[in-house]
PDB file of C-alpha atoms in Angstrom:
ATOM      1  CA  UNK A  22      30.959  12.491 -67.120  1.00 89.00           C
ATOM      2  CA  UNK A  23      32.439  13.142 -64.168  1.00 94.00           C
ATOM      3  CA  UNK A  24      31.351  16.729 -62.154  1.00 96.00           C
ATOM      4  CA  UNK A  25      34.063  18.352 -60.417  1.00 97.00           C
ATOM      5  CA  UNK A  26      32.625  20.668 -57.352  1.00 98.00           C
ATOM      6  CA  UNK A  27      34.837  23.611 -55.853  1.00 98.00           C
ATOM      7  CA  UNK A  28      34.383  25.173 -52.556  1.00 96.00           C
ATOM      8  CA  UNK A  29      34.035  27.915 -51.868  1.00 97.00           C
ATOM      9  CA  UNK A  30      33.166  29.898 -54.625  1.00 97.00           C
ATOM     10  CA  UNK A  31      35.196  32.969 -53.388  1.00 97.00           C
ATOM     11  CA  UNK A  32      38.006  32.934 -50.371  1.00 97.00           C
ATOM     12  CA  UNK A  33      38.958  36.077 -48.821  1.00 96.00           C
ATOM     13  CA  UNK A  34      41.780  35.659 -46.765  1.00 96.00           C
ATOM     14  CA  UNK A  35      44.850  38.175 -45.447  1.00 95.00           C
ATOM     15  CA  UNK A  36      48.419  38.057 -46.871  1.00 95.00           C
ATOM     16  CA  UNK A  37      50.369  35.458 -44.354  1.00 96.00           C
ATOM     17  CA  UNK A  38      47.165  33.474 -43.492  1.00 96.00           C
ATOM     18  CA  UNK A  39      46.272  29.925 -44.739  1.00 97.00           C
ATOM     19  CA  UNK A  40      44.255  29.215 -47.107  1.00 97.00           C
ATOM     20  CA  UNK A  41      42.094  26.142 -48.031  1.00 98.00           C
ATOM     21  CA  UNK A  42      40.600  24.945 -50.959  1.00 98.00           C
ATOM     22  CA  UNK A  43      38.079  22.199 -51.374  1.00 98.00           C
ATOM     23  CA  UNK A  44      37.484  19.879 -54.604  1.00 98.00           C
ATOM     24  CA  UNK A  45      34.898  17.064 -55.030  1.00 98.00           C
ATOM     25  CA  UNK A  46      34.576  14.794 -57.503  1.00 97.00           C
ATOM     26  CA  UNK A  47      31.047  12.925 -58.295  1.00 97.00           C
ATOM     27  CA  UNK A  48      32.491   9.565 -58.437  1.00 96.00           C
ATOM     28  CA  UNK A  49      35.762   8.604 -57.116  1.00 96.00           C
ATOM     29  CA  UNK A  50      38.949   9.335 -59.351  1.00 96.00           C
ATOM     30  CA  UNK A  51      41.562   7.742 -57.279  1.00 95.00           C
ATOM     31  CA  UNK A  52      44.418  10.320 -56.800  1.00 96.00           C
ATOM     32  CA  UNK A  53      44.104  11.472 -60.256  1.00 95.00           C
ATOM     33  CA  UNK A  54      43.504  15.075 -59.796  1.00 97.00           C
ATOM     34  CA  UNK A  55      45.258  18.141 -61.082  1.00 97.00           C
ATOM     35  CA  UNK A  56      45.171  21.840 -59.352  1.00 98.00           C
ATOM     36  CA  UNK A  57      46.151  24.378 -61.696  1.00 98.00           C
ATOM     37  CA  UNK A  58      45.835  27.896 -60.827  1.00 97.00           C
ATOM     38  CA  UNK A  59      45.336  31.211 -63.144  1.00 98.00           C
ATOM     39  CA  UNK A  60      45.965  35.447 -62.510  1.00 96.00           C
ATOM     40  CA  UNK A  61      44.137  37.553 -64.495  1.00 93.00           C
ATOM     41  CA  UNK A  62      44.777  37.815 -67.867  1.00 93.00           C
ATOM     42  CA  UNK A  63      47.160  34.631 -68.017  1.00 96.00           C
ATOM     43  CA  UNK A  64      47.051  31.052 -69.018  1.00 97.00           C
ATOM     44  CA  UNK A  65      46.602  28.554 -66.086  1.00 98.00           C
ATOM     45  CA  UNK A  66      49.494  27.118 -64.356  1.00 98.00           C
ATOM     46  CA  UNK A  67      49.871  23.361 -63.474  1.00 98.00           C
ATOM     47  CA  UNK A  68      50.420  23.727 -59.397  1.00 98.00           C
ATOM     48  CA  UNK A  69      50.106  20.211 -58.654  1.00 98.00           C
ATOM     49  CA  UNK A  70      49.334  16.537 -59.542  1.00 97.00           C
ATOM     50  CA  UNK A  71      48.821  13.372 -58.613  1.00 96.00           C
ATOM     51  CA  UNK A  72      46.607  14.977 -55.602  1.00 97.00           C
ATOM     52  CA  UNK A  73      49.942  15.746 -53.635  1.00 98.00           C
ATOM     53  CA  UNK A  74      52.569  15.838 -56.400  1.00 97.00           C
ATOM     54  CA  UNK A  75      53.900  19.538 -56.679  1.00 97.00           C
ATOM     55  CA  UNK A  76      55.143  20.898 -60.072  1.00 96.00           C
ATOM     56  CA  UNK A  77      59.048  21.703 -60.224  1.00 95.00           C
ATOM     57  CA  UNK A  78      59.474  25.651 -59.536  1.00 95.00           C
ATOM     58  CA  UNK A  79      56.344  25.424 -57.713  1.00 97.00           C
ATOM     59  CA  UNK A  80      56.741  26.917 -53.981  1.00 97.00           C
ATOM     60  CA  UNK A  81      56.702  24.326 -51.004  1.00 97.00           C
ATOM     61  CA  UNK A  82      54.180  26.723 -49.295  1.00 97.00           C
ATOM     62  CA  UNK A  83      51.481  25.328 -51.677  1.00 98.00           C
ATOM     63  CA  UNK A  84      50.363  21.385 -50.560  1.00 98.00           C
ATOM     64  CA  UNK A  85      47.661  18.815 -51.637  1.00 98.00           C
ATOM     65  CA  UNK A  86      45.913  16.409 -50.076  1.00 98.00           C
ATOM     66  CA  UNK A  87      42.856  13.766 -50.995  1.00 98.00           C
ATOM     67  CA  UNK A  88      41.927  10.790 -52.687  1.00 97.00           C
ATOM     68  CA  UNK A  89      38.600   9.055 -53.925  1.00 97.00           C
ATOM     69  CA  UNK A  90      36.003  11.700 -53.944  1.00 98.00           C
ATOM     70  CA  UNK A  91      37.272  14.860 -51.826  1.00 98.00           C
ATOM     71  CA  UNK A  92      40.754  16.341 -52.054  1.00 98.00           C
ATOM     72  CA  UNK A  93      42.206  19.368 -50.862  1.00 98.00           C
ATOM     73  CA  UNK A  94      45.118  22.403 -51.436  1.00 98.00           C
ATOM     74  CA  UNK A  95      46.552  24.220 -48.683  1.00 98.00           C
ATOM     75  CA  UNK A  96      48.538  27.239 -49.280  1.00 97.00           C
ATOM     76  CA  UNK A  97      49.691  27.260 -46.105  1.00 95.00           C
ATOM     77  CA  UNK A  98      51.250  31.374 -46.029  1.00 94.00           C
ATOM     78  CA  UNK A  99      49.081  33.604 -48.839  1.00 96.00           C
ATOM     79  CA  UNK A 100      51.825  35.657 -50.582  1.00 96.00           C
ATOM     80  CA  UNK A 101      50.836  38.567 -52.874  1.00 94.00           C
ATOM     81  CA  UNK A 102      51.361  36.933 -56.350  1.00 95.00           C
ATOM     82  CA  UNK A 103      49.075  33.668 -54.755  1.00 96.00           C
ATOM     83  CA  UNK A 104      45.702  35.648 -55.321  1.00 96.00           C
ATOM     84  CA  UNK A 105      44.222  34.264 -58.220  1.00 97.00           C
ATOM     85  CA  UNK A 106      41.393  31.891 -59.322  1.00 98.00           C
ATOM     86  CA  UNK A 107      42.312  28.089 -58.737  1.00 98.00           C
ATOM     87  CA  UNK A 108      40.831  25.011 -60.672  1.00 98.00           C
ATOM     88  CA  UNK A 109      40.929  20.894 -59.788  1.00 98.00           C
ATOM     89  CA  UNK A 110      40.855  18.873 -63.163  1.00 97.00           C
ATOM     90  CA  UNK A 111      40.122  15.169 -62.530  1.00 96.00           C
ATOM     91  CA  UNK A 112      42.130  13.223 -65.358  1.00 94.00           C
ATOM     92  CA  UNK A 113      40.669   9.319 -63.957  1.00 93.00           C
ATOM     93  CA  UNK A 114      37.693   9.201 -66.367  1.00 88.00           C
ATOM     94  CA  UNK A 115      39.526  10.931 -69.414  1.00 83.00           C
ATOM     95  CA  UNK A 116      38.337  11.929 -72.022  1.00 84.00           C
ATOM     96  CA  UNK A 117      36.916  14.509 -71.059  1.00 85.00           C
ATOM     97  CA  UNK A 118      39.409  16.591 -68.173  1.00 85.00           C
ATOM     98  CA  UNK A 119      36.994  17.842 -66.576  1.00 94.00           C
ATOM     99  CA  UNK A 120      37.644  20.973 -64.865  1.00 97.00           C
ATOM    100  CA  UNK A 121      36.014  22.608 -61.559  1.00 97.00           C
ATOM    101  CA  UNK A 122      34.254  25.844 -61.559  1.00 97.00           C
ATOM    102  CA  UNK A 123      37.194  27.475 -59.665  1.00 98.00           C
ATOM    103  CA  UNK A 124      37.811  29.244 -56.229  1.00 98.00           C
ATOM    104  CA  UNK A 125      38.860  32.652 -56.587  1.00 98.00           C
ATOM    105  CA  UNK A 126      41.143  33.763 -53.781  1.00 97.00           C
ATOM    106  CA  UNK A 127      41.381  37.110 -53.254  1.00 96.00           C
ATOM    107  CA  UNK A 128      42.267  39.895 -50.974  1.00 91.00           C
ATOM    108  CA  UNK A 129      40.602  40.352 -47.511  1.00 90.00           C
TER     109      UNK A 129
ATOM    110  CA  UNK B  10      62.128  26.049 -72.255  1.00 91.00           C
ATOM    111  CA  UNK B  11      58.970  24.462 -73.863  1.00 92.00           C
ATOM    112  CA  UNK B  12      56.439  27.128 -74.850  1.00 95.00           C
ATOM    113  CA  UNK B  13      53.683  27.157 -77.350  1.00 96.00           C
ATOM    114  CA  UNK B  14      51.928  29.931 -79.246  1.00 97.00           C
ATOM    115  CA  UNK B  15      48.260  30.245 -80.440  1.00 97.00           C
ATOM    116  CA  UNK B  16      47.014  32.064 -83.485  1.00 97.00           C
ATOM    117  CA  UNK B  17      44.081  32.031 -86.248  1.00 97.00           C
ATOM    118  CA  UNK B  18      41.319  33.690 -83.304  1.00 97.00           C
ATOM    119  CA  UNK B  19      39.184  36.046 -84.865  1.00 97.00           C
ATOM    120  CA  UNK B  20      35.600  37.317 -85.426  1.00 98.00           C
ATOM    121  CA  UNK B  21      32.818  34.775 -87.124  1.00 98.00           C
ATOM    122  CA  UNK B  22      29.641  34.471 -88.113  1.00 97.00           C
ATOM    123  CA  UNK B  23      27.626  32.092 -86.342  1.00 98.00           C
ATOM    124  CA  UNK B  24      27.794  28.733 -88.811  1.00 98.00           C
ATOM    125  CA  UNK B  25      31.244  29.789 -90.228  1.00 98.00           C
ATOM    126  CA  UNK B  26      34.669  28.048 -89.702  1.00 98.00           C
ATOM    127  CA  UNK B  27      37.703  29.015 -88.301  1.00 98.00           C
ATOM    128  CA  UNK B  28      41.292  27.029 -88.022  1.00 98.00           C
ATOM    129  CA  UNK B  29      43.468  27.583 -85.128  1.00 98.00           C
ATOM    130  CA  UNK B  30      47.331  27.050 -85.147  1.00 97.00           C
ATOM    131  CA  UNK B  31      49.780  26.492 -82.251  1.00 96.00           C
ATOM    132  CA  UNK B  32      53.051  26.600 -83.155  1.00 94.00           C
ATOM    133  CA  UNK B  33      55.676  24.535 -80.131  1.00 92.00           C
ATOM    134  CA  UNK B  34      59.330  25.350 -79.702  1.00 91.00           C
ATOM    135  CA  UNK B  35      61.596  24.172 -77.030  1.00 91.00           C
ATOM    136  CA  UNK B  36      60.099  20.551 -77.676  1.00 87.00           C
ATOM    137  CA  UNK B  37      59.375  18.909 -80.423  1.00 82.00           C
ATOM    138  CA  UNK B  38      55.482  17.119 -80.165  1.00 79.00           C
ATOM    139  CA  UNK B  39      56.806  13.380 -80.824  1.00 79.00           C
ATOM    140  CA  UNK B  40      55.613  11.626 -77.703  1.00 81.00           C
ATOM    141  CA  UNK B  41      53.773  15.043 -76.064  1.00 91.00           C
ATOM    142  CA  UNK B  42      50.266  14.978 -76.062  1.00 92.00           C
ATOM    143  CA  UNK B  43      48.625  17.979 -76.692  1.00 94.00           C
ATOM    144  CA  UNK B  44      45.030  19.612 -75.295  1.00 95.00           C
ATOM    145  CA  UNK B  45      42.873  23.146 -76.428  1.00 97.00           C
ATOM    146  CA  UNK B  46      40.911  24.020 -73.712  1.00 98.00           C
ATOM    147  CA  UNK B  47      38.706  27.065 -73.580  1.00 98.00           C
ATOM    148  CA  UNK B  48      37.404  29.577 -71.147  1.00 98.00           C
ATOM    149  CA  UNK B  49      34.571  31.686 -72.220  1.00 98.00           C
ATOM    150  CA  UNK B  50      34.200  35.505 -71.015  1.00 96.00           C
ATOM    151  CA  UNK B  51      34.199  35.068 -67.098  1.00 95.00           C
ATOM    152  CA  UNK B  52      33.974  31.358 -66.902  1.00 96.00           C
ATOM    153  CA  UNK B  53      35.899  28.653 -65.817  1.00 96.00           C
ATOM    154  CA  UNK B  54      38.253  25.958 -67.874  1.00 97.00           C
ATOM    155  CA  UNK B  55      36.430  23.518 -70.329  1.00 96.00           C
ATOM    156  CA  UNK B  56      38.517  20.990 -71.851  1.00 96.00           C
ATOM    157  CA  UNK B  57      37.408  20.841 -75.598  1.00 97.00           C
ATOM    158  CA  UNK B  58      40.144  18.581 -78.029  1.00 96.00           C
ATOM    159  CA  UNK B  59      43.102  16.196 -77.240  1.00 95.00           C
ATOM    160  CA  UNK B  60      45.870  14.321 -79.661  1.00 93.00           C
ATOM    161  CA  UNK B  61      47.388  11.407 -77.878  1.00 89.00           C
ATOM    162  CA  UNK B  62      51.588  11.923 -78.586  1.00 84.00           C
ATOM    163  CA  UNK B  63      52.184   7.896 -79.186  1.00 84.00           C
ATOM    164  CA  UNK B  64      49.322   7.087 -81.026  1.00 87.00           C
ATOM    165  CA  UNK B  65      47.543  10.254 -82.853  1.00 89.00           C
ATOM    166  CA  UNK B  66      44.311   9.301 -81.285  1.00 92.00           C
ATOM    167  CA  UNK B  67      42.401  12.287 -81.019  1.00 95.00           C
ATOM    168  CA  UNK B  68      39.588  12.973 -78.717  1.00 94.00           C
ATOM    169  CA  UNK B  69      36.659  15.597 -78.535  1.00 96.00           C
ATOM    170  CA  UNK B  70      34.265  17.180 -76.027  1.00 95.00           C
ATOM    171  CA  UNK B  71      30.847  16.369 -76.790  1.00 95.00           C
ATOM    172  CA  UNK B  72      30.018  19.821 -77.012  1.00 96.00           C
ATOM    173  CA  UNK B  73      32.048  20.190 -80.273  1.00 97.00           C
ATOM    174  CA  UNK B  74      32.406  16.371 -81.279  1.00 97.00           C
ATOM    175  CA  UNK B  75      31.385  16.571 -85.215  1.00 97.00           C
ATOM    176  CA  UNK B  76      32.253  20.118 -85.791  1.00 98.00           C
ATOM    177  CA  UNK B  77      36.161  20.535 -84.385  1.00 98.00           C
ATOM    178  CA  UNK B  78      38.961  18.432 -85.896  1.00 98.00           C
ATOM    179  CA  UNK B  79      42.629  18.535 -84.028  1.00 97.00           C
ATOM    180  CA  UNK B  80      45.459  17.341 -85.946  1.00 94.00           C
ATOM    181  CA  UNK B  81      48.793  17.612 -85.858  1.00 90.00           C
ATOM    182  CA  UNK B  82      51.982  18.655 -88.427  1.00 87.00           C
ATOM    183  CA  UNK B  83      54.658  16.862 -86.819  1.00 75.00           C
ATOM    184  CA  UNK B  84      57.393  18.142 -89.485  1.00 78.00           C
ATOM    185  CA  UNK B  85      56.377  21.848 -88.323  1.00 76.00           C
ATOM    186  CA  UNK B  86      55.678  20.750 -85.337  1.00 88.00           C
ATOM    187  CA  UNK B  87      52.536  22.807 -85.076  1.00 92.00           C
ATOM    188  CA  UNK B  88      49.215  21.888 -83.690  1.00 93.00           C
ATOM    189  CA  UNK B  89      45.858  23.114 -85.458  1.00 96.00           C
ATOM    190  CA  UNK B  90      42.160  23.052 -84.055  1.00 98.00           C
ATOM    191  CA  UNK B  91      39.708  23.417 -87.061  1.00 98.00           C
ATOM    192  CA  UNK B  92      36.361  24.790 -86.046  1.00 98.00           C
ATOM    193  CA  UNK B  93      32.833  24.206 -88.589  1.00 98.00           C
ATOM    194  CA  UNK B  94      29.431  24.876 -87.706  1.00 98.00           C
ATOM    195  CA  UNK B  95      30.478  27.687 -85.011  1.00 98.00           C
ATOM    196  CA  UNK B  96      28.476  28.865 -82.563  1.00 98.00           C
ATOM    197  CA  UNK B  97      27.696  31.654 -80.288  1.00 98.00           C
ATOM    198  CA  UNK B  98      28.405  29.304 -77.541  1.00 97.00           C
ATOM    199  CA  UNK B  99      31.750  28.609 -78.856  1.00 98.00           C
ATOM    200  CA  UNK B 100      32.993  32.497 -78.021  1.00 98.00           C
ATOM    201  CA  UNK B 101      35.995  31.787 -75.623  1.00 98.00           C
ATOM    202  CA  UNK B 102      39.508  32.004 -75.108  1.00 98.00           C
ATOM    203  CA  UNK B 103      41.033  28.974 -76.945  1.00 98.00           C
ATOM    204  CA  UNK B 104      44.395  27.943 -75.154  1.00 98.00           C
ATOM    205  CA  UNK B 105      46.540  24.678 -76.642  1.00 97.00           C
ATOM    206  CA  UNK B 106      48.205  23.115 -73.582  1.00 97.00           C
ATOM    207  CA  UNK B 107      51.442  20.438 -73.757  1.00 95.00           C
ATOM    208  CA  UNK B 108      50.454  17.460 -71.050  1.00 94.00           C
ATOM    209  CA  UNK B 109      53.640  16.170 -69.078  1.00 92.00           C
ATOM    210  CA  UNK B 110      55.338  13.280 -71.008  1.00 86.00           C
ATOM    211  CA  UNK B 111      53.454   9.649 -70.233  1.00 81.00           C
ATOM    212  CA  UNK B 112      50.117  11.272 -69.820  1.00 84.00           C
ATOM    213  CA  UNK B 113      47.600  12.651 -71.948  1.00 84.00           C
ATOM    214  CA  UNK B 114      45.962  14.832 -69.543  1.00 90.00           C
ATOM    215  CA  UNK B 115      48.141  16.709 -66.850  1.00 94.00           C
ATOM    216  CA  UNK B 116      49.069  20.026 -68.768  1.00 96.00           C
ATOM    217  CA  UNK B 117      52.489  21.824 -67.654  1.00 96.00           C
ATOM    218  CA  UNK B 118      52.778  24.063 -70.457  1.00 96.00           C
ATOM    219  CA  UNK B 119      50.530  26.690 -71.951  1.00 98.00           C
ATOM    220  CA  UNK B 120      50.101  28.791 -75.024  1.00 97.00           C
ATOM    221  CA  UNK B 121      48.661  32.769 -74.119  1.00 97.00           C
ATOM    222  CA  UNK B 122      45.720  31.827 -75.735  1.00 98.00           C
ATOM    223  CA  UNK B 123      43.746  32.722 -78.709  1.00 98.00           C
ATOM    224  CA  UNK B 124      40.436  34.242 -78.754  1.00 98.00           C
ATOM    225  CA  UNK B 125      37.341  33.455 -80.613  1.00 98.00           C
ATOM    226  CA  UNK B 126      34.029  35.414 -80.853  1.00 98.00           C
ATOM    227  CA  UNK B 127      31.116  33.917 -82.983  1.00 98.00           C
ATOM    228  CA  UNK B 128      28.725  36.610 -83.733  1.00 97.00           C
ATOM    229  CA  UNK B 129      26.710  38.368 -86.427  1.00 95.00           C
TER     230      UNK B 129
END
């Protein structure tokens, strides 16, 4: 099975500033990695795909990068309703969709 | 607009059963394949169940492989998750999650969630 890693656990960054968020996968998926990312009390949302594919509706301010093993998201301007805990899911070696821990964003 | 809607959570015993539902509309599940993944209290995603949209092949965790069975009522177009052989372990937030058409995997539409607490 494959082990997705986030880093960091927690990111405390300012409203405006960038933020970014790593993912590592134990063995390389290709570009076949998911972000999704989830406020309190609500389901997850599917941000991106494909490593660098973003969702319709989903704000250009949010971008990924990566392939193989490490891949990134870059929300390049926090806005308020961006704090929230955000997961990779690596969909190469399915079943299972394995998920990341998460990164939790909040408010510095 | 595609949504989905989870029911059948509830309190159980530890070794008892429970059958979850989620009911689509917006979409009908011909050719949508269709995930429950769970979050226990505080943690992060684990994907438990899948039912491929083409072919009906359905896929487990290992964690739950032998106890949960997905399956599918196309003509109600609901999606059920039954659970045997629960355990304390199993006491999460069970969501069922629509992947984007031609994959099996990439979920762009989520139910609220359901939850589930196994417990004497």
């Amino acid at each position: 099975e494959v082990v997705m890693t986030q880093s960091p656990a927690t990111l405390s960054v300012s409203p405006g500033e960038r933020a970014t968020l790593s993912c590592r996968a134990s063995q390389s998926i290709g570009g076949n990695l998911a972000w999704y990312h989830q406020k309190a009390g609500q389901a997850p949302r599917l941000l991106i795909y494909g490593a660098s594919t973003r969702v319709t509706g989903i704000p250009a301010r949010f971008s990924g990068s990566g392939s193989g093993t490490e891949f990134t998201l870059t929300i390049s301007s926090l806005q308020s309703e961006d704090f929230a805990v955000y997961y990779c899911q690596q969909y190469y070696h399915w079943p299972p969709g394995t998920f990341g821990q998460g990164t939790k964003v909040e408010v510095k | 607009e595609a949504q989905l809607l989870e029911s059948g959570g509830g309190l159980v015993q530890p070794g008892g059963s429970l059958r979850l539902s989620c009911a689509a509309s917006g979409f009908t599940f011909r050719g949508y394949s269709i995930n429950w993944v769970r979050q226990a209290p505080g943690k992060g995603l684990e994907w438990v169940s899948a039912i491929s949209g083409t072919t009906g092949k359905t896929s487990y965790a290992e964690s739950v492989k032998g106890r949960f069975t997905i399956s599918r009522d196309k003509s109600e177009n609901t999606l059920y998750l039954q659970m045997k052989s629960l355990r304390v372990e199993d006491t999460a937030v069970y969501y069922c999650a629509k992947a984007i058409f031609g994959f099996d995997e990439i979920l762009d539409v989520w139910g609220q969630g359901t939850t589930v607490t196994v417990s004497s």
